[in-house]
């Protein structure tokens, strides 16, 4: 019953360990998959950032080329036009702009308190004041006064300055985005202002620029819904607009909140807060929300950029950080995760079932080995007791014959023959008496049986016992036989490789300090370091002939059950000694 409970407890504990291990493995794998998703999004963001940096570098290069072309056009216009503003007509400007390949050409005049667009091939620019254009007006003043612009914004060349693409203040209703150039070297009484629309630049952006990059990225990642570049300095704030002289509102392209991409999946409750948090803390912020009936995962990733006139705050200062918003279809993400989790769950289930089956088979195998060992030990015990009783019965049966022979030898006065006969008879009786005097019948039977085995194998088997109190031992007889019998068998096997004269085995037993002590000594030492480490391991054996390797492990397990102990000492000169100690009651 105790062993069954022990096996049940061990099996339950092993099952708990398997389940706990699988649960931990599941949680860690789930965390790993989610982290992999985060890393994938971070990798996409990094790739986008690199592509955007390259695209912006190419865009800046293209803008610089456009600016250089505008300067060249300005120099050409200077040669084609009269240096006196009053002698130039709007019709001339229209013709010259067409020849120079620019959209329009305007001449600017400096007055006492303003700089105005005085003549132009584009009628809507005529008479427009620039005093409210910040920081453009400052650049115009420096160009008139110093022939050079030093405001650190836009592109400055000798006698020339150009700002970024911007909306036209002369016609704010059409939202035309143009790039203007401004040239003045002091040889004229006006500033030359050629400009072109952003059609070519926009075509470049759509084919090889940021928009093209975003489109390709979205097409290659099915879970991504949109990618948006957000200006944290202007996002969520009132749009910056300037009133023109005609009272119309003019938007500003460089301070737009959405720098690139689309932002169809906006969430008024979280977006502004998450954008500001990501920009200020320089950490990625994530949000799961439902927008337009779709559950989405939004990642707000701060990105560093080189300050330029293309992206500014509400005060016209270039920004150095924008926020990349990557919107993913969370349902698709969950579907992929659930698919991976299902595969993982099936794997865990199969491993668990295999582990449980393996555990049950192992328990069943160990139980059969134990039952087999118990049966073999019980059979040995019964055989040895029967052998002892047979010897005693035989001696009692022959006692009358011995008495008759002694009487005949006395009657015949053959004293020497009588002495020789009685010496042999007394030796045989003393041997049986010594065995019976052990005090523990089971040990006595065992000694008798092993003595007979020793004689057949030419082993000198001796025993020495103090008086044993059977009632005080408190150990089952069958367990005593298992423990001592296995040790004697091992000793017999150990000396069989020695010559008969050296085949010495000795068994000792005594009671001392509340313990039963027994030692089994044999001549020689055959124990290696590996054997000493594993000799008590079930199944480990160095014997020939198909031994099970369970003897010593069974002996040790029984000793532990009775809170006993076993020790071994081995030396080539002193031999091998197993010493067992059992507490007595």
Coordinates of C-alpha atoms in Angstrom, one line a residue:
X1 CA 0.0 0.0 0.0
X2 CA 2.8 2.4 0.9
X3 CA 4.7 1.7 -2.3
X4 CA 1.5 2.2 -4.3
X5 CA 0.9 5.6 -2.7
X6 CA 4.6 6.5 -3.3
X7 CA 4.3 5.6 -7.0
X8 CA 1.0 7.5 -7.2
X9 CA 2.6 10.6 -5.6
X10 CA 5.7 10.3 -7.9
X11 CA 3.5 10.0 -11.0
X12 CA 1.3 12.9 -9.9
X13 CA 4.4 15.0 -9.2
X14 CA 6.0 14.2 -12.6
X15 CA 2.7 15.0 -14.3
X16 CA 2.6 18.3 -12.5
X17 CA 6.1 19.1 -13.6
X18 CA 5.3 18.2 -17.2
X19 CA 2.2 20.4 -17.2
X20 CA 4.0 23.3 -15.5
X21 CA 6.9 23.1 -17.9
X22 CA 4.5 23.1 -20.9
X23 CA 2.5 26.1 -19.4
X24 CA 5.8 28.0 -18.9
X25 CA 6.9 27.1 -22.4
X26 CA 3.6 28.3 -23.8
X27 CA 3.7 31.6 -22.0
X28 CA 7.4 32.2 -23.0
X29 CA 6.7 31.3 -26.6
X30 CA 3.7 33.6 -26.7
X31 CA 5.8 36.4 -25.3
X32 CA 8.5 35.5 -27.9
X33 CA 6.0 35.6 -30.8
X34 CA 4.7 39.0 -29.7
X35 CA 8.3 40.3 -29.3
X36 CA 9.0 39.0 -32.8
X37 CA 6.1 41.0 -34.1
X38 CA 7.4 44.1 -32.3
X39 CA 10.8 43.5 -33.8
X40 CA 9.3 43.0 -37.2
X41 CA 7.5 46.3 -37.0
X42 CA 10.7 48.0 -35.7
X43 CA 12.6 46.4 -38.6
X44 CA 9.9 47.8 -41.0
X45 CA 10.3 51.2 -39.4
X46 CA 14.0 51.1 -39.6
X47 CA 13.8 50.1 -43.3
X48 CA 11.3 52.9 -43.9
X49 CA 13.6 55.4 -42.1
X50 CA 16.6 54.4 -44.2
X51 CA 14.5 54.7 -47.4
X52 CA 13.0 58.0 -46.3
X53 CA 16.5 59.4 -45.5
X54 CA 17.7 58.3 -48.9
X55 CA 14.6 59.7 -50.5
X56 CA 14.9 63.0 -48.7
X57 CA 18.5 63.2 -49.6
X58 CA 17.6 62.7 -53.2
X59 CA 14.7 65.2 -52.9
X60 CA 17.1 67.8 -51.4
X61 CA 19.5 67.2 -54.2
X62 CA 16.7 67.6 -56.7
X63 CA 15.6 70.8 -55.0
X64 CA 19.1 72.1 -55.1
X65 CA 19.3 71.4 -58.8
X66 CA 16.0 73.2 -59.3
X67 CA 17.3 76.1 -57.3
X68 CA 20.5 76.2 -59.4
X69 CA 18.4 76.2 -62.5
X70 CA 16.3 79.1 -61.2
X71 CA 19.6 81.0 -60.5
X72 CA 20.7 80.3 -64.0
X73 CA 17.4 81.4 -65.3
X74 CA 17.7 84.6 -63.2
X75 CA 21.1 85.4 -64.7
X76 CA 19.7 84.8 -68.2
X77 CA 16.7 87.1 -67.4
X78 CA 19.1 89.8 -66.2
X79 CA 20.9 89.8 -69.5
X80 CA 17.6 89.8 -71.5
X81 CA 15.9 92.7 -69.5
X82 CA 16.6 96.4 -69.1
X83 CA 18.2 97.1 -65.7
X84 CA 15.6 99.8 -65.1
X85 CA 12.4 98.3 -63.7
X86 CA 10.3 101.0 -65.3
X87 CA 11.5 100.0 -68.8
X88 CA 10.4 96.4 -68.4
X89 CA 6.9 95.3 -69.4
X90 CA 4.9 92.3 -68.2
X91 CA 4.7 91.1 -71.8
X92 CA 8.5 91.0 -71.9
X93 CA 8.6 88.9 -68.7
X94 CA 6.1 86.5 -70.2
X95 CA 8.3 86.0 -73.3
X96 CA 11.5 85.7 -71.4
X97 CA 10.1 83.2 -68.9
X98 CA 8.9 81.0 -71.8
X99 CA 12.4 81.1 -73.4
X100 CA 14.1 80.3 -70.1
X101 CA 11.8 77.4 -69.4
X102 CA 10.3 78.6 -66.1
X103 CA 6.6 78.9 -65.4
X104 CA 6.6 82.6 -64.6
X105 CA 9.0 85.5 -64.0
X106 CA 8.4 88.3 -61.5
X107 CA 10.4 91.4 -60.7
X108 CA 10.4 92.7 -57.1
X109 CA 10.8 96.3 -56.0
X110 CA 12.1 97.5 -52.6
X111 CA 10.1 100.4 -51.2
X112 CA 10.7 102.4 -48.0
X113 CA 8.8 99.9 -45.8
X114 CA 8.1 96.9 -48.0
X115 CA 9.2 94.7 -50.9
X116 CA 6.4 94.2 -53.4
X117 CA 5.9 92.1 -56.5
X118 CA 6.0 95.0 -59.0
X119 CA 5.9 93.4 -62.4
X120 CA 5.2 89.8 -63.5
X121 CA 4.3 87.4 -66.2
X122 CA 1.6 86.1 -63.8
X123 CA -1.0 88.8 -63.3
X124 CA -2.2 87.7 -59.9
X125 CA 1.3 88.4 -58.4
X126 CA 1.2 92.1 -59.4
X127 CA 1.2 94.5 -56.4
X128 CA 1.5 91.7 -53.7
X129 CA 3.3 92.7 -50.5
X130 CA 5.9 90.4 -48.9
X131 CA 6.1 92.1 -45.5
X132 CA 4.2 89.3 -43.8
X133 CA 6.2 86.5 -45.3
X134 CA 8.3 85.1 -42.4
X135 CA 11.2 84.4 -42.8
X136 CA 11.1 85.1 -46.5
X137 CA 10.9 88.9 -46.0
X138 CA 14.1 88.8 -43.9
X139 CA 15.8 86.9 -46.7
X140 CA 14.7 89.5 -49.3
X141 CA 16.1 92.3 -47.1
X142 CA 19.5 90.6 -46.7
X143 CA 19.6 90.0 -50.4
X144 CA 18.9 93.6 -51.3
X145 CA 21.3 94.9 -48.6
X146 CA 24.2 92.4 -48.6
X147 CA 23.6 90.4 -51.9
X148 CA 23.7 87.3 -49.6
X149 CA 21.3 85.5 -47.3
X150 CA 22.4 84.2 -43.9
X151 CA 19.2 83.2 -42.1
X152 CA 20.2 79.5 -42.2
X153 CA 16.9 78.5 -43.8
X154 CA 16.4 77.6 -47.4
X155 CA 19.2 77.5 -50.0
X156 CA 21.7 80.3 -50.3
X157 CA 24.0 80.8 -53.3
X158 CA 26.0 83.9 -54.4
X159 CA 23.5 86.7 -55.0
X160 CA 20.7 84.2 -54.8
X161 CA 18.4 82.5 -52.3
X162 CA 15.6 79.9 -52.6
X163 CA 13.1 78.6 -50.1
X164 CA 11.3 75.2 -50.0
X165 CA 8.3 74.3 -52.1
X166 CA 5.4 76.3 -50.7
X167 CA 1.8 77.4 -51.4
X168 CA 1.5 80.6 -53.6
X169 CA 0.2 83.6 -51.6
X170 CA -0.9 85.3 -54.8
X171 CA -3.5 82.6 -55.4
X172 CA -4.2 80.7 -52.1
X173 CA -7.5 79.3 -53.3
X174 CA -5.8 77.0 -55.9
X175 CA -3.3 75.6 -53.4
X176 CA -0.6 75.7 -56.0
X177 CA 2.8 74.6 -54.6
X178 CA 5.8 76.3 -56.3
X179 CA 9.4 76.8 -55.8
X180 CA 10.8 80.4 -56.2
X181 CA 14.3 81.7 -56.7
X182 CA 15.4 85.3 -55.9
X183 CA 18.4 86.9 -57.5
X184 CA 20.0 90.3 -57.0
X185 CA 23.6 91.4 -57.6
X186 CA 23.1 95.2 -57.5
X187 CA 23.3 95.8 -61.2
X188 CA 19.6 96.3 -61.5
X189 CA 17.0 98.3 -59.4
X190 CA 14.9 95.2 -58.9
X191 CA 15.1 91.5 -57.7
X192 CA 14.5 88.8 -60.2
X193 CA 12.1 86.1 -59.1
X194 CA 11.6 83.1 -61.4
X195 CA 9.5 80.2 -60.1
X196 CA 8.3 76.7 -61.3
X197 CA 5.5 74.5 -60.1
X198 CA 6.1 71.2 -58.2
X199 CA 4.7 69.0 -61.0
X200 CA 8.0 67.5 -61.9
X201 CA 9.0 67.2 -58.3
X202 CA 5.7 65.6 -57.4
X203 CA 6.2 63.1 -60.2
X204 CA 9.6 62.2 -58.8
X205 CA 8.1 61.7 -55.3
X206 CA 5.3 59.5 -56.7
X207 CA 7.7 57.2 -58.7
X208 CA 10.9 57.1 -56.6
X209 CA 10.2 59.2 -53.6
X210 CA 8.6 58.7 -50.2
X211 CA 5.2 57.9 -51.5
X212 CA 6.5 55.2 -53.8
X213 CA 8.5 53.7 -50.9
X214 CA 5.4 53.6 -48.7
X215 CA 3.3 52.0 -51.4
X216 CA 5.8 49.2 -52.0
X217 CA 6.2 48.6 -48.3
X218 CA 2.4 48.3 -47.8
X219 CA 2.1 45.9 -50.8
X220 CA 4.8 43.6 -49.4
X221 CA 3.3 43.4 -45.8
X222 CA -0.3 42.3 -45.9
X223 CA -1.0 43.1 -42.2
X224 CA 0.1 46.8 -42.7
X225 CA -2.8 49.2 -43.4
X226 CA -1.0 52.5 -43.7
X227 CA 2.3 54.3 -42.9
X228 CA 2.2 58.0 -41.9
X229 CA 4.8 60.6 -41.1
X230 CA 3.5 63.0 -38.5
X231 CA 5.0 66.4 -37.5
X232 CA 4.6 66.4 -33.7
X233 CA 5.1 70.2 -33.5
X234 CA 1.9 70.9 -35.5
X235 CA -0.2 67.7 -35.2
X236 CA -3.4 68.2 -33.3
X237 CA -2.9 72.0 -33.2
X238 CA -4.7 74.7 -35.1
X239 CA -3.4 74.8 -38.7
X240 CA -1.1 77.7 -39.4
X241 CA -2.5 80.1 -41.9
X242 CA -1.5 83.6 -43.0
X243 CA -3.9 86.3 -44.1
X244 CA -2.9 87.8 -47.5
X245 CA -3.4 91.4 -48.4
X246 CA -6.7 90.5 -50.0
X247 CA -7.9 88.9 -46.7
X248 CA -7.6 85.3 -47.9
X249 CA -6.1 82.5 -45.8
X250 CA -2.9 81.0 -47.0
X251 CA -1.8 77.5 -45.9
X252 CA 1.8 76.6 -45.3
X253 CA 3.2 73.4 -46.8
X254 CA 6.3 73.2 -44.6
X255 CA 4.3 73.2 -41.4
X256 CA 1.7 70.6 -42.4
X257 CA 0.8 68.0 -39.7
X258 CA 0.9 65.0 -42.1
X259 CA 4.3 65.1 -43.6
X260 CA 3.9 62.1 -45.9
X261 CA 1.5 59.1 -46.3
X262 CA -2.2 58.9 -45.5
X263 CA -3.8 59.0 -42.1
X264 CA -7.2 57.4 -42.7
X265 CA -7.1 55.5 -39.4
X266 CA -7.1 58.5 -37.0
X267 CA -8.3 58.1 -33.5
X268 CA -9.2 61.4 -31.8
X269 CA -9.0 60.0 -28.3
X270 CA -5.4 58.7 -28.4
X271 CA -3.4 59.9 -31.5
X272 CA -2.4 63.4 -30.3
X273 CA -1.4 62.1 -26.9
X274 CA 0.6 59.1 -28.3
X275 CA 2.4 61.3 -30.9
X276 CA 3.5 63.8 -28.3
X277 CA 4.5 61.0 -25.9
X278 CA 6.6 59.2 -28.5
X279 CA 8.3 62.4 -29.6
X280 CA 9.1 63.7 -26.0
X281 CA 10.2 60.3 -24.5
X282 CA 11.9 59.1 -27.7
X283 CA 10.2 55.7 -27.1
X284 CA 7.8 53.7 -29.2
X285 CA 4.2 53.9 -28.1
X286 CA 1.6 51.3 -29.0
X287 CA -2.2 51.5 -29.0
X288 CA -4.9 49.0 -29.9
X289 CA -8.1 50.7 -31.0
X290 CA -11.0 50.2 -33.3
X291 CA -11.2 52.7 -36.2
X292 CA -13.9 52.6 -38.9
X293 CA -15.0 49.2 -37.7
X294 CA -11.5 47.7 -37.9
X295 CA -9.4 46.7 -34.9
X296 CA -5.9 48.1 -35.5
X297 CA -2.5 48.1 -33.7
X298 CA -0.9 51.5 -34.0
X299 CA 2.8 51.9 -33.4
X300 CA 4.1 55.5 -32.8
X301 CA 7.8 55.4 -33.5
X302 CA 10.0 58.5 -33.0
X303 CA 12.5 59.2 -35.9
X304 CA 15.4 61.6 -36.0
X305 CA 15.9 63.8 -39.1
X306 CA 18.3 66.5 -40.1
X307 CA 16.6 69.9 -39.6
X308 CA 15.6 71.5 -42.9
X309 CA 13.2 74.1 -44.2
X310 CA 10.9 71.3 -45.5
X311 CA 9.5 70.6 -42.1
X312 CA 9.0 73.3 -39.5
X313 CA 7.0 74.1 -36.3
X314 CA 4.4 76.8 -36.0
X315 CA 7.1 79.4 -35.5
X316 CA 8.9 78.4 -38.7
X317 CA 11.7 76.6 -36.9
X318 CA 12.9 73.3 -38.5
X319 CA 12.1 70.2 -36.5
X320 CA 14.6 67.4 -35.7
X321 CA 12.1 64.6 -34.9
X322 CA 9.0 63.3 -36.5
X323 CA 6.8 60.4 -35.5
X324 CA 6.3 57.4 -37.9
X325 CA 2.8 55.9 -37.3
X326 CA 2.6 52.3 -38.5
X327 CA -1.0 51.0 -38.5
X328 CA -1.5 47.2 -38.6
X329 CA -4.6 45.1 -39.0
X330 CA -4.8 43.6 -35.5
X331 CA -7.2 41.0 -36.5
X332 CA -4.7 39.7 -39.0
X333 CA -1.9 39.9 -36.4
X334 CA -4.1 37.9 -34.0
X335 CA -5.0 35.4 -36.7
X336 CA -1.3 34.7 -37.3
X337 CA -0.6 34.5 -33.5
X338 CA -3.5 32.2 -33.0
X339 CA -2.3 30.0 -35.8
X340 CA 1.2 29.8 -34.2
X341 CA -0.3 29.3 -30.8
X342 CA -2.5 26.4 -32.1
X343 CA 0.5 24.7 -33.6
X344 CA 2.4 25.2 -30.3
X345 CA -0.6 23.9 -28.3
X346 CA -0.8 20.8 -30.4
X347 CA 2.9 20.3 -30.0
X348 CA 2.6 20.7 -26.2
X349 CA -0.4 18.3 -26.1
X350 CA 1.5 15.6 -28.0
X351 CA 4.6 16.0 -25.9
X352 CA 2.5 15.8 -22.7
X353 CA 0.7 12.7 -23.9
X354 CA 4.0 11.1 -24.9
X355 CA 5.5 12.0 -21.5
X356 CA 2.6 10.6 -19.6
X357 CA 2.6 7.3 -21.6
X358 CA 6.4 7.1 -21.1
X359 CA 6.0 7.7 -17.4
X360 CA 3.3 5.0 -17.0
X361 CA 5.4 2.5 -18.9
X362 CA 8.4 3.3 -16.8
X363 CA 6.4 2.9 -13.6
X364 CA 5.0 -0.4 -14.8
X365 CA 8.4 -1.6 -15.8
X366 CA 9.9 -0.7 -12.4
X367 CA 7.0 -2.3 -10.6
X368 CA 7.5 -5.6 -12.6
X369 CA 11.2 -5.5 -11.8
X370 CA 10.5 -4.9 -8.1
X371 CA 7.9 -7.7 -8.0
X372 CA 10.3 -10.1 -9.8
X373 CA 13.1 -9.2 -7.4
X374 CA 10.8 -9.8 -4.4
X375 CA 9.7 -13.2 -5.7
X376 CA 13.3 -14.2 -6.3
X377 CA 14.3 -13.1 -2.8
X378 CA 11.4 -14.8 -1.2
X379 CA 12.1 -18.0 -3.0
X380 CA 15.8 -17.8 -1.9
X381 CA 14.7 -17.2 1.7
X382 CA 12.3 -20.2 1.7
X383 CA 14.9 -22.5 0.1
X384 CA 17.6 -21.5 2.6
X385 CA 15.2 -22.0 5.6
X386 CA 14.2 -25.4 4.2
X387 CA 17.9 -26.3 3.8
X388 CA 18.5 -25.5 7.5
X389 CA 15.6 -27.6 8.6
X390 CA 16.7 -30.4 6.4
X391 CA 20.1 -30.4 8.0
X392 CA 18.7 -30.4 11.5
X393 CA 16.3 -33.2 10.7
X394 CA 19.1 -35.2 9.1
X395 CA 21.3 -34.8 12.1
X396 CA 18.4 -35.9 14.4
X397 CA 17.7 -38.8 12.1
X398 CA 21.3 -39.9 12.2
X399 CA 21.7 -39.4 16.0
X400 CA 20.7 -43.0 16.8
X401 CA 23.2 -44.4 14.4
X402 CA 25.9 -42.2 15.9
X403 CA 25.0 -43.5 19.4
X404 CA 25.1 -47.1 18.2
X405 CA 28.5 -46.7 16.5
X406 CA 29.9 -45.0 19.7
X407 CA 28.6 -47.9 21.8
X408 CA 30.1 -50.5 19.4
X409 CA 33.5 -48.8 19.4
X410 CA 33.5 -48.7 23.3
X411 CA 32.5 -52.3 23.4
X412 CA 35.4 -53.2 21.1
X413 CA 37.8 -51.0 23.1
X414 CA 38.9 -49.1 20.0
X415 CA 39.7 -45.9 21.8
X416 CA 41.6 -44.2 18.9
X417 CA 38.9 -44.9 16.4
X418 CA 36.3 -43.7 18.9
X419 CA 38.2 -40.4 19.5
X420 CA 38.5 -39.8 15.7
X421 CA 34.8 -40.5 15.1
X422 CA 33.6 -38.3 18.0
X423 CA 35.9 -35.4 16.9
X424 CA 34.3 -35.4 13.4
X425 CA 30.8 -35.7 14.9
X426 CA 31.3 -32.9 17.4
X427 CA 32.7 -30.6 14.7
X428 CA 29.6 -31.1 12.6
X429 CA 27.3 -30.5 15.6
X430 CA 29.2 -27.4 16.6
X431 CA 28.8 -25.9 13.1
X432 CA 25.0 -26.3 13.2
X433 CA 24.9 -25.1 16.8
X434 CA 26.9 -22.0 15.9
X435 CA 24.5 -21.2 13.2
X436 CA 21.4 -21.8 15.5
X437 CA 23.0 -19.6 18.1
X438 CA 22.9 -16.6 15.9
X439 CA 19.5 -15.7 17.4
X440 CA 17.8 -14.6 14.1
X441 CA 16.3 -17.6 12.3
X442 CA 16.3 -15.8 8.9
X443 CA 20.0 -14.9 9.2
X444 CA 20.8 -18.4 10.5
X445 CA 19.0 -20.0 7.5
X446 CA 20.8 -17.6 5.2
X447 CA 24.2 -18.5 6.6
X448 CA 23.5 -22.2 6.3
X449 CA 22.4 -21.8 2.7
X450 CA 25.3 -19.6 1.7
X451 CA 27.7 -22.0 3.5
X452 CA 26.5 -24.8 1.3
X453 CA 27.0 -22.6 -1.8
X454 CA 30.4 -21.6 -0.6
X455 CA 31.5 -25.2 -0.3
X456 CA 30.4 -25.9 -3.8
X457 CA 32.4 -23.0 -5.1
X458 CA 35.5 -23.7 -3.0
X459 CA 35.0 -20.4 -1.0
X460 CA 36.1 -20.1 2.6
X461 CA 33.0 -18.6 4.1
X462 CA 33.2 -17.7 7.8
X463 CA 30.8 -15.9 10.1
X464 CA 31.0 -14.2 13.4
X465 CA 28.0 -13.0 15.4
X466 CA 27.3 -11.6 18.7
X467 CA 24.0 -12.6 20.2
X468 CA 21.2 -11.0 18.3
X469 CA 17.9 -10.2 20.0
X470 CA 15.2 -11.0 17.4
X471 CA 12.5 -9.1 19.2
X472 CA 14.6 -5.9 19.2
X473 CA 15.6 -5.8 15.6
X474 CA 12.3 -4.6 14.2
X475 CA 13.1 -5.5 10.6
X476 CA 11.1 -8.0 8.5
X477 CA 12.9 -11.3 8.1
X478 CA 12.4 -11.2 4.3
X479 CA 14.0 -7.7 4.2
X480 CA 17.0 -8.9 6.3
X481 CA 17.4 -11.8 3.7
X482 CA 17.2 -9.3 0.8
X483 CA 19.8 -7.0 2.2
X484 CA 22.4 -9.4 3.6
X485 CA 21.9 -12.1 0.8
X486 CA 22.6 -9.6 -1.9
X487 CA 25.8 -8.4 -0.2
X488 CA 27.0 -12.1 0.3
X489 CA 26.2 -12.9 -3.3
X490 CA 28.2 -9.9 -4.5
X491 CA 31.2 -11.0 -2.3
X492 CA 31.0 -14.5 -3.7
X493 CA 31.0 -13.2 -7.3
X494 CA 34.0 -10.9 -6.4
X495 CA 36.3 -13.7 -5.2
X496 CA 35.5 -16.2 -8.0
X497 CA 38.3 -14.8 -10.2
X498 CA 40.8 -15.4 -7.4
X499 CA 42.6 -18.8 -6.8
X500 CA 40.7 -21.1 -4.3
X501 CA 43.2 -20.5 -1.5
X502 CA 42.4 -16.7 -1.6
X503 CA 38.6 -17.0 -1.9
X504 CA 37.8 -15.7 1.6
X505 CA 34.5 -14.2 2.6
X506 CA 33.4 -13.2 6.1
X507 CA 30.1 -12.2 7.6
X508 CA 29.9 -10.4 10.9
X509 CA 26.9 -9.1 12.9
X510 CA 26.5 -7.4 16.3
X511 CA 24.3 -4.9 18.2
X512 CA 25.8 -1.7 19.4
X513 CA 24.5 1.8 20.5
X514 CA 20.9 1.0 19.4
X515 CA 21.9 -0.3 16.0
X516 CA 22.3 -3.6 14.3
X517 CA 25.6 -3.7 12.5
X518 CA 26.6 -6.2 9.8
X519 CA 29.6 -6.3 7.6
X520 CA 30.4 -8.5 4.6
X521 CA 34.1 -8.7 3.8
X522 CA 35.8 -10.4 0.8
X523 CA 39.4 -10.7 -0.3
X524 CA 40.6 -8.4 -3.1
X525 CA 39.2 -5.2 -4.6
X526 CA 37.6 -5.0 -8.1
X527 CA 35.8 -1.7 -7.7
X528 CA 36.7 1.1 -10.1
X529 CA 35.8 4.8 -9.5
X530 CA 32.9 4.5 -11.9
X531 CA 31.6 1.4 -10.1
X532 CA 31.7 3.1 -6.8
X533 CA 29.6 6.0 -8.2
X534 CA 27.0 3.9 -9.8
X535 CA 26.9 0.6 -7.8
X536 CA 23.6 1.5 -6.1
X537 CA 22.0 2.7 -9.4
X538 CA 19.2 0.3 -10.6
X539 CA 20.3 -1.8 -13.6
X540 CA 24.0 -1.1 -13.2
X541 CA 26.1 -4.3 -13.1
X542 CA 29.6 -5.5 -13.9
X543 CA 28.7 -9.2 -13.6
X544 CA 28.6 -11.6 -16.4
X545 CA 25.7 -13.9 -17.2
X546 CA 22.7 -11.5 -17.6
X547 CA 22.4 -10.2 -14.0
X548 CA 19.6 -7.6 -13.5
X549 CA 21.8 -5.1 -11.6
X550 CA 19.1 -4.6 -9.0
X551 CA 20.7 -6.3 -5.9
X552 CA 22.6 -3.4 -4.4
X553 CA 19.9 -0.8 -5.3
X554 CA 17.2 -3.0 -3.6
X555 CA 19.4 -3.3 -0.5
X556 CA 20.0 0.4 -0.3
X557 CA 16.3 1.2 -0.9
X558 CA 15.3 -1.1 2.0
X559 CA 17.9 0.4 4.3
X560 CA 16.6 3.9 3.5
X561 CA 13.1 2.6 4.2
X562 CA 14.2 1.5 7.7
X563 CA 16.3 4.7 8.1
X564 CA 19.5 2.7 7.9
X565 CA 22.7 3.3 6.1
X566 CA 25.3 1.5 4.0
X567 CA 28.9 2.3 3.3
X568 CA 31.7 0.6 1.3
X569 CA 35.4 0.5 1.6
X570 CA 37.7 -1.1 -0.9
X571 CA 41.5 -1.6 -0.9
X572 CA 43.7 -4.1 -2.7
X573 CA 45.5 -5.0 0.5
X574 CA 42.6 -4.9 3.0
X575 CA 39.9 -6.2 0.6
X576 CA 36.3 -4.9 0.1
X577 CA 33.9 -4.3 3.1
X578 CA 30.2 -3.4 2.9
X579 CA 29.0 -2.1 6.3
X580 CA 25.3 -1.8 7.0
X581 CA 23.7 -0.1 10.0
X582 CA 20.0 -0.5 11.0
X583 CA 18.4 1.3 14.0
X584 CA 16.7 -1.2 16.5
X585 CA 13.7 -0.7 18.7

